[in-house]
Structures are given as C-alpha cells and as structure tokens.
Short mmCIF file of C-alpha atoms in Angstrom, two decimals:
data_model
loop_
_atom_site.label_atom_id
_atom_site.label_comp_id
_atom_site.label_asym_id
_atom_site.label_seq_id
_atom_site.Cartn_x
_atom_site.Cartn_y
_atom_site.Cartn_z
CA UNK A 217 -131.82 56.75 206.28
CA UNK A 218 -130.89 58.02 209.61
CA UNK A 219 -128.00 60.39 210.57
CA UNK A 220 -126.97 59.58 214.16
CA UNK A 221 -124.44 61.29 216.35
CA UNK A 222 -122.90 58.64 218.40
CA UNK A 223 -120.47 58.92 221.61
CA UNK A 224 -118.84 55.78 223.60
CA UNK A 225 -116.69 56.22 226.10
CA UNK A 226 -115.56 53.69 228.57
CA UNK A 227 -112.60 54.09 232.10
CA UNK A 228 -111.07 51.53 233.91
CA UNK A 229 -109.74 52.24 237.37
CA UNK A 230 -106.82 50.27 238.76
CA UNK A 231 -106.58 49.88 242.61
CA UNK A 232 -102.99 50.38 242.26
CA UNK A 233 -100.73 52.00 239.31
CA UNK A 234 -100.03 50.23 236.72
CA UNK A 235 -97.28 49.70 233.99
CA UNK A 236 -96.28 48.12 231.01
CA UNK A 237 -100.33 48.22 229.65
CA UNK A 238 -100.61 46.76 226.24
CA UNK A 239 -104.10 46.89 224.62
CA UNK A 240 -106.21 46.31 221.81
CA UNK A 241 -109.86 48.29 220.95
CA UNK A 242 -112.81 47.42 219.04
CA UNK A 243 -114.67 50.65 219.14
CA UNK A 244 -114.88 52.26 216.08
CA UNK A 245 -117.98 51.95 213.81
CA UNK A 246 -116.84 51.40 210.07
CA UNK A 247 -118.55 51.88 207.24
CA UNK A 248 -120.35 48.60 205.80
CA UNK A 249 -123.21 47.90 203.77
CA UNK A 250 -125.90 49.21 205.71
CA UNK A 251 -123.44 52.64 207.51
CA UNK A 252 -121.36 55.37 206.39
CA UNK A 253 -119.09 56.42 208.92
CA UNK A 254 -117.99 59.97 209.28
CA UNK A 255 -115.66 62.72 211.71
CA UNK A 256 -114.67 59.58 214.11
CA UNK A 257 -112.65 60.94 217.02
CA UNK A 258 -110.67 58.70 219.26
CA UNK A 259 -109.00 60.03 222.41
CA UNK A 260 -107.01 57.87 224.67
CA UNK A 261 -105.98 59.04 228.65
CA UNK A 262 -103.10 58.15 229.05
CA UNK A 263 -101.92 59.71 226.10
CA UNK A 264 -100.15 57.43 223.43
CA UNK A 265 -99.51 56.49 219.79
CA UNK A 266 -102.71 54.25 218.46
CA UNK A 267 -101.48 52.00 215.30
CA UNK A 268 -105.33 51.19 213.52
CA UNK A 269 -105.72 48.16 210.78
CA UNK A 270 -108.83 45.95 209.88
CA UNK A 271 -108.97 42.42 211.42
CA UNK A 272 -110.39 39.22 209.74
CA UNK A 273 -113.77 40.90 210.03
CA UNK A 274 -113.23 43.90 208.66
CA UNK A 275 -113.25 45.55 211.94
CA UNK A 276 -111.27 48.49 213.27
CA UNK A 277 -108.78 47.41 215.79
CA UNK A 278 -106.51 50.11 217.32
CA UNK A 279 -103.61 49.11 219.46
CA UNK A 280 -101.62 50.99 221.72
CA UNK A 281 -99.21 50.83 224.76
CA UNK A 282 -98.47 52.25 227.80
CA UNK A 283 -95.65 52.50 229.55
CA UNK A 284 -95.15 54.43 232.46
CA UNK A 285 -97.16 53.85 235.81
CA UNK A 286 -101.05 54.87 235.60
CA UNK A 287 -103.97 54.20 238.00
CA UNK A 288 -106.82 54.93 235.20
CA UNK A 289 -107.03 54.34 231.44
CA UNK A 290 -109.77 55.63 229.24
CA UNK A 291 -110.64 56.59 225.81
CA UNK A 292 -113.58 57.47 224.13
CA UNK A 293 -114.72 57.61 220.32
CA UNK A 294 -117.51 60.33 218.32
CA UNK A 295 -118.89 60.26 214.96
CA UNK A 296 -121.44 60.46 213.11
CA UNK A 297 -123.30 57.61 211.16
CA UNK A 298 -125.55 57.41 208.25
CA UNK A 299 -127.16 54.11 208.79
CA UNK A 300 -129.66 52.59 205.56
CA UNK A 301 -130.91 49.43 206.08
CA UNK A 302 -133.38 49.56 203.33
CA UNK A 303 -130.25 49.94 200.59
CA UNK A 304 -128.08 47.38 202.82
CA UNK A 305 -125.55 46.64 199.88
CA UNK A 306 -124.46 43.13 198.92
CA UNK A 307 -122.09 40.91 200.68
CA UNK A 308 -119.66 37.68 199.93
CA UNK A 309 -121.28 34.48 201.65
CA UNK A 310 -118.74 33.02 204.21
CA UNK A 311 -119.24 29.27 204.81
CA UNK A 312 -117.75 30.03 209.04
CA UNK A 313 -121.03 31.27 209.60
CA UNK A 314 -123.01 27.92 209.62
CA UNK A 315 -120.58 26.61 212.46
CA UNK A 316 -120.68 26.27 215.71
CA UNK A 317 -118.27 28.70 217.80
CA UNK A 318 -116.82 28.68 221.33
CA UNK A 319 -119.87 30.41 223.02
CA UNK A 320 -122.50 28.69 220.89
CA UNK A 321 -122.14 25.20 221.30
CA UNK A 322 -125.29 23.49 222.30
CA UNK A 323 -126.76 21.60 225.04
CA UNK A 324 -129.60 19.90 226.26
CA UNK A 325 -131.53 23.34 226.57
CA UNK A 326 -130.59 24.57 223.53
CA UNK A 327 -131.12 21.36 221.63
CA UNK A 328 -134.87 21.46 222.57
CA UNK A 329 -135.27 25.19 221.37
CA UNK A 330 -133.91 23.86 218.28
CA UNK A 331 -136.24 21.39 218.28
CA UNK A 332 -139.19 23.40 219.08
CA UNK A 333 -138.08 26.28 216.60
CA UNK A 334 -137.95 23.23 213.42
CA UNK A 335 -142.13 22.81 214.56
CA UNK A 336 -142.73 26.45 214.54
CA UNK A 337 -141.17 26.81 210.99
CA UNK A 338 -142.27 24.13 209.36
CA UNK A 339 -145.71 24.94 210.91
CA UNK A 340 -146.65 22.22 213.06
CA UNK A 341 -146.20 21.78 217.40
CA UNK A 342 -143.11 20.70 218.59
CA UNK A 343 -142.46 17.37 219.23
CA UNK A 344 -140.70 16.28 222.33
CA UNK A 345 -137.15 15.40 222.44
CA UNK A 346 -136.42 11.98 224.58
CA UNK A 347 -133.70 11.03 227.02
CA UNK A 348 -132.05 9.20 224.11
CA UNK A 349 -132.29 11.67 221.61
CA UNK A 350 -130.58 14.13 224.01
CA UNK A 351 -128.30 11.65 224.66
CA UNK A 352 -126.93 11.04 220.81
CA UNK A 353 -127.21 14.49 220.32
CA UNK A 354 -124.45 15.38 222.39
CA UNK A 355 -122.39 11.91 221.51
CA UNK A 356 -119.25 11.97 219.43
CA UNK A 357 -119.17 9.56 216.28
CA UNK A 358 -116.00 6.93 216.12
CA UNK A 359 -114.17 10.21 213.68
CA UNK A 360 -114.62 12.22 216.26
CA UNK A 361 -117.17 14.62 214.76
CA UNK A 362 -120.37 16.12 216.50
CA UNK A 363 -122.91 13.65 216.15
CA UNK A 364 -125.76 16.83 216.13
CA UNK A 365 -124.22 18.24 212.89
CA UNK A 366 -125.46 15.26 210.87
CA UNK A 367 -128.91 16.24 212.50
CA UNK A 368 -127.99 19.88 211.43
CA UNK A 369 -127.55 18.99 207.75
CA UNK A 370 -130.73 16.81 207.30
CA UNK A 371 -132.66 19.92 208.67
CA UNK A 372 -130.87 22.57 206.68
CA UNK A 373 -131.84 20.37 203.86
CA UNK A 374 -135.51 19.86 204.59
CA UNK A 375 -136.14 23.45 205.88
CA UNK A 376 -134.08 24.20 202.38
CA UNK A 377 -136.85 22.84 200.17
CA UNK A 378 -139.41 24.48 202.42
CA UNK A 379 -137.91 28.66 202.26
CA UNK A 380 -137.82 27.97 198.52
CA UNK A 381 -141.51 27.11 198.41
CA UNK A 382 -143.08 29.34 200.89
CA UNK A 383 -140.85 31.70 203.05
CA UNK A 384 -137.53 33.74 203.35
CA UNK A 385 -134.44 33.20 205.66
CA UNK A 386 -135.56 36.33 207.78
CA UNK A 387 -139.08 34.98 208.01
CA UNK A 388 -137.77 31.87 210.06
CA UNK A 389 -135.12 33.68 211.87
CA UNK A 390 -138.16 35.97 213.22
CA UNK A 391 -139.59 32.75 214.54
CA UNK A 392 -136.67 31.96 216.42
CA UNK A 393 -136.51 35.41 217.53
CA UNK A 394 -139.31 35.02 218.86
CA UNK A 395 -138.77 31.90 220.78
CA UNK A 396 -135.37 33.11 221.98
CA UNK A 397 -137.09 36.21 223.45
CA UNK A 398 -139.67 34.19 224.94
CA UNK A 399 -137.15 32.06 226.50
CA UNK A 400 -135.44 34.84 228.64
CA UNK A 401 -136.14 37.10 231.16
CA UNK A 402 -133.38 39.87 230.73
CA UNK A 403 -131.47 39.90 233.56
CA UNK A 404 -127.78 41.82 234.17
CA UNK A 405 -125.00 40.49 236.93
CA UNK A 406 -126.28 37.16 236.73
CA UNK A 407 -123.58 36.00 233.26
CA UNK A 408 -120.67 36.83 232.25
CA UNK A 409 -118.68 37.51 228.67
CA UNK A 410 -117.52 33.66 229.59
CA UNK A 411 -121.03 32.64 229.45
CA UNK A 412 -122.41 30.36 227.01
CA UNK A 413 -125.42 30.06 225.37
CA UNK A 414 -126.23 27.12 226.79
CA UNK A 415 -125.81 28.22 230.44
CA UNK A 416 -127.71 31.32 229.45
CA UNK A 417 -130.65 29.33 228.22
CA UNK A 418 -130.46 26.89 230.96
CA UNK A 419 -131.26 29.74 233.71
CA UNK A 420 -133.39 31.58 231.22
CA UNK A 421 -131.75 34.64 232.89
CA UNK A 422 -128.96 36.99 230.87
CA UNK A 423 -128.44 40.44 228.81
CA UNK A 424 -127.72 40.91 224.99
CA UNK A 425 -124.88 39.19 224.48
CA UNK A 426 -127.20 36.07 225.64
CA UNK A 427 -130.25 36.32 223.66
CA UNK A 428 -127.72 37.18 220.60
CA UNK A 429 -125.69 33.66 221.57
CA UNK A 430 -128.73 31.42 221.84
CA UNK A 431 -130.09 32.99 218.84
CA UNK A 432 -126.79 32.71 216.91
CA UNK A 433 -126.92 28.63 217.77
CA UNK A 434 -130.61 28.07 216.56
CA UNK A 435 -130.17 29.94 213.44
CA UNK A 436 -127.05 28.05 212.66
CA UNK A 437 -128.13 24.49 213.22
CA UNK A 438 -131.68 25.37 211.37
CA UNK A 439 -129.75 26.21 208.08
CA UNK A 440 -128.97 29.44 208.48
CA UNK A 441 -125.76 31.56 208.78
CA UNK A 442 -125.63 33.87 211.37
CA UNK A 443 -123.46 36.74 213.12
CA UNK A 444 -123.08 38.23 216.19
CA UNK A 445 -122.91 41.80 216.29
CA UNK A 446 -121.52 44.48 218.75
CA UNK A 447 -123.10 47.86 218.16
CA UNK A 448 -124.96 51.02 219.71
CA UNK A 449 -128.25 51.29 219.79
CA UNK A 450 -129.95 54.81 221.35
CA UNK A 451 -131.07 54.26 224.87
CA UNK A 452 -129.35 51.21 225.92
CA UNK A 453 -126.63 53.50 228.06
CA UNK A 454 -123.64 50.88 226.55
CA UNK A 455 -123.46 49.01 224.03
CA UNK A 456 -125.74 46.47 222.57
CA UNK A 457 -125.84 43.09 220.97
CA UNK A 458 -127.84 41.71 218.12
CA UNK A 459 -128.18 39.22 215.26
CA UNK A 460 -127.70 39.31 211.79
CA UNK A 461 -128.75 36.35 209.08
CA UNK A 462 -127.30 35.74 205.49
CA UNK A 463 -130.53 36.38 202.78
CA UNK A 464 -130.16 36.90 199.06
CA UNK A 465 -126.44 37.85 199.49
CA UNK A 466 -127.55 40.13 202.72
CA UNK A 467 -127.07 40.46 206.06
CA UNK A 468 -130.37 41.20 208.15
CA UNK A 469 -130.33 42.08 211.47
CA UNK A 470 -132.64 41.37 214.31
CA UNK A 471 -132.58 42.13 218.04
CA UNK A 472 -133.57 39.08 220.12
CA UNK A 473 -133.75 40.91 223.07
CA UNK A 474 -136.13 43.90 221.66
CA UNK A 475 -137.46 41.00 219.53
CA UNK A 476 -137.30 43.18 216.43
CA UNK A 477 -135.75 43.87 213.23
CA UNK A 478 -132.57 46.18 213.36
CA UNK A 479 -133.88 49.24 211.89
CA UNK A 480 -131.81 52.86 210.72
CA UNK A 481 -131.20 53.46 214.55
CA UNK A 482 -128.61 50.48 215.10
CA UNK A 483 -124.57 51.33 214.79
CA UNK A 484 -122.53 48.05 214.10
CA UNK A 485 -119.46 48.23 215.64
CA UNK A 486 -117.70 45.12 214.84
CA UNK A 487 -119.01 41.56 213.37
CA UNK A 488 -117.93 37.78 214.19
CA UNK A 489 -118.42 34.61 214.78
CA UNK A 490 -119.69 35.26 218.59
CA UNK A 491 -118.94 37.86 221.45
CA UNK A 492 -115.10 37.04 221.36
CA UNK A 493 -114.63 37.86 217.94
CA UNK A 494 -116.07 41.57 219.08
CA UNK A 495 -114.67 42.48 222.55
CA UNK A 496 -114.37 46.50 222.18
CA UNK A 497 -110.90 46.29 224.67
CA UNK A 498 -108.75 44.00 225.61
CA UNK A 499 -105.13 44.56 227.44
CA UNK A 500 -102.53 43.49 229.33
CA UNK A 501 -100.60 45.21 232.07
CA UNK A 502 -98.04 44.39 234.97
CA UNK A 503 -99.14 45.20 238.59
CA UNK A 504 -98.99 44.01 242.03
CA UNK A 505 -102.16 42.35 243.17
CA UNK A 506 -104.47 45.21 240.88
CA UNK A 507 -108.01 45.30 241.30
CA UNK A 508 -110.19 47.25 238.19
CA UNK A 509 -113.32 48.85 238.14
CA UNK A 510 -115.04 49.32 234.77
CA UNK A 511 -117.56 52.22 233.71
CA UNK A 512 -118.82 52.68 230.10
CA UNK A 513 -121.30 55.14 228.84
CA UNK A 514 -122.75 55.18 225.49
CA UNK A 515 -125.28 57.91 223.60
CA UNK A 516 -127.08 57.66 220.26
CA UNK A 517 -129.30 60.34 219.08
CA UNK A 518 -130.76 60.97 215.11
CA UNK A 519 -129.60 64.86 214.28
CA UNK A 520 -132.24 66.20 211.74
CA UNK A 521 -131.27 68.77 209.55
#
C-alpha cells in the first residue's frame, strides 16, 4: 500500500468575459476497491455553490454555476490516497463492458490487431485478414446488427475454453498490451478527445486516451470486459489514462502506454465505458465570439511516514 498526496488543478481563460457558465466536474478520486480517499479539497475561482452526487459509475460529479461575467474559471482538488492493489476488493460484473462504445468501434486497423492479438493468445502467428473478410466484418446483417459481433462471440467462446485450461484474463490482456503499445508511437497534438480508436490506430500516432481506446476494443471483442479509466499517475504532469479488465470478480488495471500493470502509484479518478463517460469538466456558457485557452497541472508523490 501506498499513501499518495495528490494535487490537480486545471484554468481556462476566456478571450472575452463570460456569463451564464454552467458546468459539470469529474475530478475527485473516490474511494473504490483498490483506494481510500481522504482530506479532498475542492476550490472553485469564481467562487460558487458546488452540489456533488455519484453518477452511473459511481463517480463524483460536482456541478456548479456561474452567473455573473468572468474571463477565467478554475478550480483545483487535494487529497490524499491510500491506493492497494494487492487487496483490490470484489466487484459486481456488468454485462456493458463487453460492448462496443462510441470511441471504440472498430475498423479495418483495429480488426487486424484483433486478429493478430487471437494468434498471440492462442499461441500461434497471425494469420492474415483478406479484402473480404474486412469487408463482412464491417457489413450489417438484414436485422441490422454488427456482423463482427457474431465473430466476437465465436472467439470469446473459443478463447473461453482456452483461459480455463491454461491462462488468466490478465495474462491475455498483457498480450494485447503489448501489441497495443507496439502499435503506437506516443504522440500529443496530433488527436483529439473526438478521436477514435480506430483513427488512432490507423496513424499509429496518439496519447493515453488512445492506447487506452484501442486497447479497450481488443479486449472487448477477445472476450473480455474492459474499462477505461481517468486517473493520476506521478510524473505524467496531467492526468493519465489506462485500462482495467474484469478477472475473478476484479478489476485489473494495465497501462498500455507504459505497457505495465497499474501498480499502488495509480489514482482512479472516474471509470466508464470510454473517455466520454470520464471527461473531468464539462460546461456551458454564453459569450460573444469567446476563444479559451486550457492549462492543467497535476502532482502525485508517495508521503512516507
């Protein structure tokens, strides 16, 4: 077990004031399975009354608004954590985690990664994937269903028979870790939070939130369930994106783009289904023609006693 002091903090700039700002943030660390949570301090500039509930995910999600005209906005959040992976308690399976979602839906690229991760697992070379079988992967049956997710349930079956014979969920997501690391050179300016996995894989170029998407999509269509996570991780200077697979009623972690397991120095901030399920702030504001500027800084660091 670690304890980590954590601070995020995170301004936005407006070209021109601003009024009438409505937002939502997903920036407080909870305590889970694997974290206890402790002294969390939120501050908020402009000053104003923050109403905090859980969402779907059991994240924090504070909401505030702001009337009067402001050129800025900011906040910031502190706490400490006491992060245990290696007495990560139990969690409910939930089926939404086998599906595709908005920013994981695959493609050509990502098809053949699939492809390639299925030989690595089941411990033979990859075969190649035809024009044709591109082709009826990405066709839609007469009801209107994805024709790939029939492909996805023959291999969750087959690679079903094989984990209960020779290896463990985690042990084939670390392949595709692997591959998905492989696969990338990390690269930040060239995506955005709109980008898919698909288009991520296609240029081989992205950041976390990539490597964490195109991970996300192999997992799922190999069998296993899989969520994106928004977190903090020491060094990163903001805030990181990683992985986390559903194993004898766990959630593991692993970082695609470190190409490791999450160890006791990861802070989950929020959980989902893929990046827009964990956007740390969101708003809304009226303005004339308002440009924004964005700058976010983020510190980790383990305080021994």
């Amino acid at each position: 077990m670690k304890k980590l002091v954590f601070d995020y903090a995170m301004k936005l700039s407006f070209s021109a004031p601003v009024t009438d700002h409505r937002f939502q943030l997903r920036c407080v660390p909870a305590s889970g399975p694997r974290q206890q949570v402790v002294d969390v301090k939120v501050r908020v500039s402009p000053e104003t009354t923050l109403e905090s509930q859980a969402d779907a995910f059991d994240s924090v999600v504070m909401t505030g608004y702001i009337p009067q005209p402001h050129d800025s906005f900011e906040y910031s959040v502190t706490g400490i954590a006491f992060v245990d992976n290696d007495h990560t308690k139990p969690e409910e399976y939930k089926p939404l985690y086998r599906f595709d979602s908005a920013l994981t839906i695959p493609g050509p690229s990502i098809l053949a990664l699939i492809e390639r991760c299925q030989a690595d697992i089941a411990g033979a070379e990859a075969p190649v994937m035809s024009e044709s079988a591109l082709d009826a992967a990405g066709s839609v049956d007469v009801d209107g269903a994805d024709a790939s997710q029939g492909q996805g349930d023959a291999v969750e079956s087959a690679l079903g028979r094989r984990r209960s014979q020779d290896s463990s969920v985690v042990d084939d997501a670390k392949l595709v870790m692997q591959r998905v690391f492989e696969a990338f050179t990390y690269t930040p300016g060239l995506t955005t939070i709109r980008t898919t996995a698909e288009e991520a894989l296609t240029q081989g170029k992205g950041v976390c939130q990539d490597y964490a998407h195109a991970m996300l999509t192999v997992c799922r269509h190999l069998g296993m369930p899989a969520r994106y996570i928004a977190g903090l991780l020491g060094g990163e200077g903001a805030t990181h994106a990683w992985v986390e697979v559903y194993d004898h009623d766990r959630w593991v972690g692993l970082d695609p783009t470190h190409n490791r397991l999450v160890n006791d120095e990861y802070i989950t901030i929020a959980h989902g289904r893929d990046y827009r399920d964990c956007m740390l702030d969101i708003g809304i504001f009226s303005g004339a023609n308002v440009t924004q500027e964005q700058w976010v800084n983020a510190s980790v660091h383990e305080q021994r006693a």
